[in-house]
Amino acid sequence: MMEKLFIRMEILMNKTDKKIYLILEDGTIFPGKSFGANKEVIGEVVFNTSMTGYQEMLTDPSYAGQILMPTYPMIGNYGINAHDVESNKIQVNGFVIGNLCDYPSHPMSQNTIREYLEKNDIPGIYDLDTRAIARKLRDSGVMMGILTTSNDISVSLDKIRKSPRYGEFDVVSKVTTQNIYEWELPGSDSNKRSFIDLINRTKKTTKKYNLVLFDYGVKFNILRSLYARNCSITVVPKNASLEDVLNLDPDGIVLSPGPGNPEFLDDSIEVIRSLAGSKPILGICLGHQLLGRAFGAKTFKLPFGHRGGNQPIRELSTGKVYVTAQNHGYALKSDNLSNDVKVSHININDNTVAGLVSEKLNILSIQYHSEASPGPHDSEYIFDKFIEMLDKS
């Protein structure tokens, strides 16, 4: 038995000792070891400060086109399971971590993160100083980067220069659904129960709302959270027309989060503007930015984005502060915002717009993730406020 264990450890060491490099567009090189798929990828390098939830991060469509780095030092220690996913595949281009755990310890674990990346054809790098990378990105701003087995910096920088930058192409088209469909709670979600799920199992619901959700990169937990509040949800592509939506006769509209630059979604903005006032609308993250743009606000790229489970938000009407989960690289400027729409929340760290509200137009939006996954569930009340808006309308 011991001999077999040593053989397995030797094979594992040989497999993971392969040299690989993370090279940033400014020429900084970080050597590490390879795990996951054996391939070269380019993407915008970003970091997330959450202490748990690496599987949710990997499957969050808002990370499409990016190379993700959690700042928490050990990744893989509780393994991978079939329930903690936020979409049907890994969405990141590459994964950068400090310490890799190949022997997870959790009763729900079904395989390792190494196996998970290999199965999804995603490359990873470990055994480097993620704190140094995070500090660099905080000081210099997010950069394009490459994961490669070559340490030839000039060749890698040339490849980065020839690749489109993250904000220069439409990422949402890669993650949105291609078809209109009605969402139902999958059987695999039966073990993923949030606190609100348990509440709804113990009380009778007397009314059901039909919602249309624009999929710009929706996370499963948004769908779960609305489903738990007795809503049926029809998911439509990002380019669904006004006629497509009205033919479904919804009680309300939800604009999902998603990746990339909102400037590439002007067609959606026209539909949103046409729906405003006729149907209650909830916008989350990218959906919030699109609502703002529909009513005159501009968007801009943040230096290194807000990504993690510890972003403080103040609700202006009450003064209450919430710790929120966030994942976005763009934000709204409120300078040209229509008088019909007001700023409802701000991010305490940098005073960026974190929410919009309009009683006249039945609009509610937030620049954070009310569904968490990963992160605190303090903001699930936003779903309840939206239900109240549906009740009144």
Coordinates of C-alpha atoms in Angstrom, one line a residue, residues 180-184 207-215 218 222-236 244-256 275 279-284 362 382-391 393:
I180 CA -35.4 31.4 -25.3
Y181 CA -36.2 28.9 -22.5
E182 CA -38.1 28.5 -19.3
W183 CA -35.8 27.8 -16.4
E184 CA -36.5 25.0 -13.9
K207 CA -49.0 34.5 -5.9
K208 CA -46.7 33.6 -8.7
Y209 CA -45.0 36.0 -11.1
N210 CA -43.7 35.4 -14.6
L211 CA -40.4 37.1 -15.2
V212 CA -38.3 37.6 -18.3
L213 CA -34.6 37.5 -17.6
F214 CA -32.1 38.9 -20.1
D215 CA -29.1 36.6 -20.1
V218 CA -26.5 34.9 -15.6
I222 CA -29.9 34.4 -9.4
L223 CA -32.3 32.0 -11.0
R224 CA -32.4 29.9 -7.8
S225 CA -33.1 33.0 -5.7
L226 CA -36.0 34.1 -7.9
Y227 CA -37.4 30.6 -8.2
A228 CA -37.3 30.4 -4.3
R229 CA -39.6 33.4 -4.3
N230 CA -42.2 31.6 -6.3
C231 CA -41.3 33.2 -9.7
S232 CA -41.3 31.4 -13.0
I233 CA -38.4 32.6 -15.2
T234 CA -38.1 32.7 -19.0
V235 CA -34.5 33.4 -20.0
V236 CA -33.9 35.3 -23.3
D244 CA -39.9 38.9 -28.2
V245 CA -40.3 40.1 -24.6
L246 CA -43.8 41.5 -24.9
N247 CA -45.0 38.3 -26.5
L248 CA -44.1 36.5 -23.3
D249 CA -46.3 38.8 -21.3
P250 CA -44.0 39.1 -18.2
D251 CA -44.9 40.6 -14.9
G252 CA -41.3 41.9 -14.6
I253 CA -37.9 42.1 -16.2
V254 CA -34.6 41.1 -14.8
L255 CA -31.3 42.2 -16.3
S256 CA -28.5 39.8 -15.4
L275 CA -39.7 48.6 -21.4
K279 CA -42.8 46.6 -16.5
P280 CA -40.9 46.6 -13.2
I281 CA -37.2 46.1 -13.9
L282 CA -34.4 44.7 -11.7
G283 CA -30.8 45.2 -12.9
I284 CA -27.8 43.4 -11.3
N362 CA -40.5 50.9 -11.3
I382 CA -33.0 43.1 -3.0
F383 CA -34.9 40.2 -4.4
D384 CA -37.6 40.8 -1.8
K385 CA -37.8 44.5 -2.7
F386 CA -38.3 43.6 -6.3
I387 CA -41.1 41.2 -5.3
E388 CA -42.7 44.1 -3.4
M389 CA -42.4 46.3 -6.5
L390 CA -44.2 43.5 -8.5
D391 CA -46.9 43.4 -5.8
S393 CA -47.6 47.1 -9.8

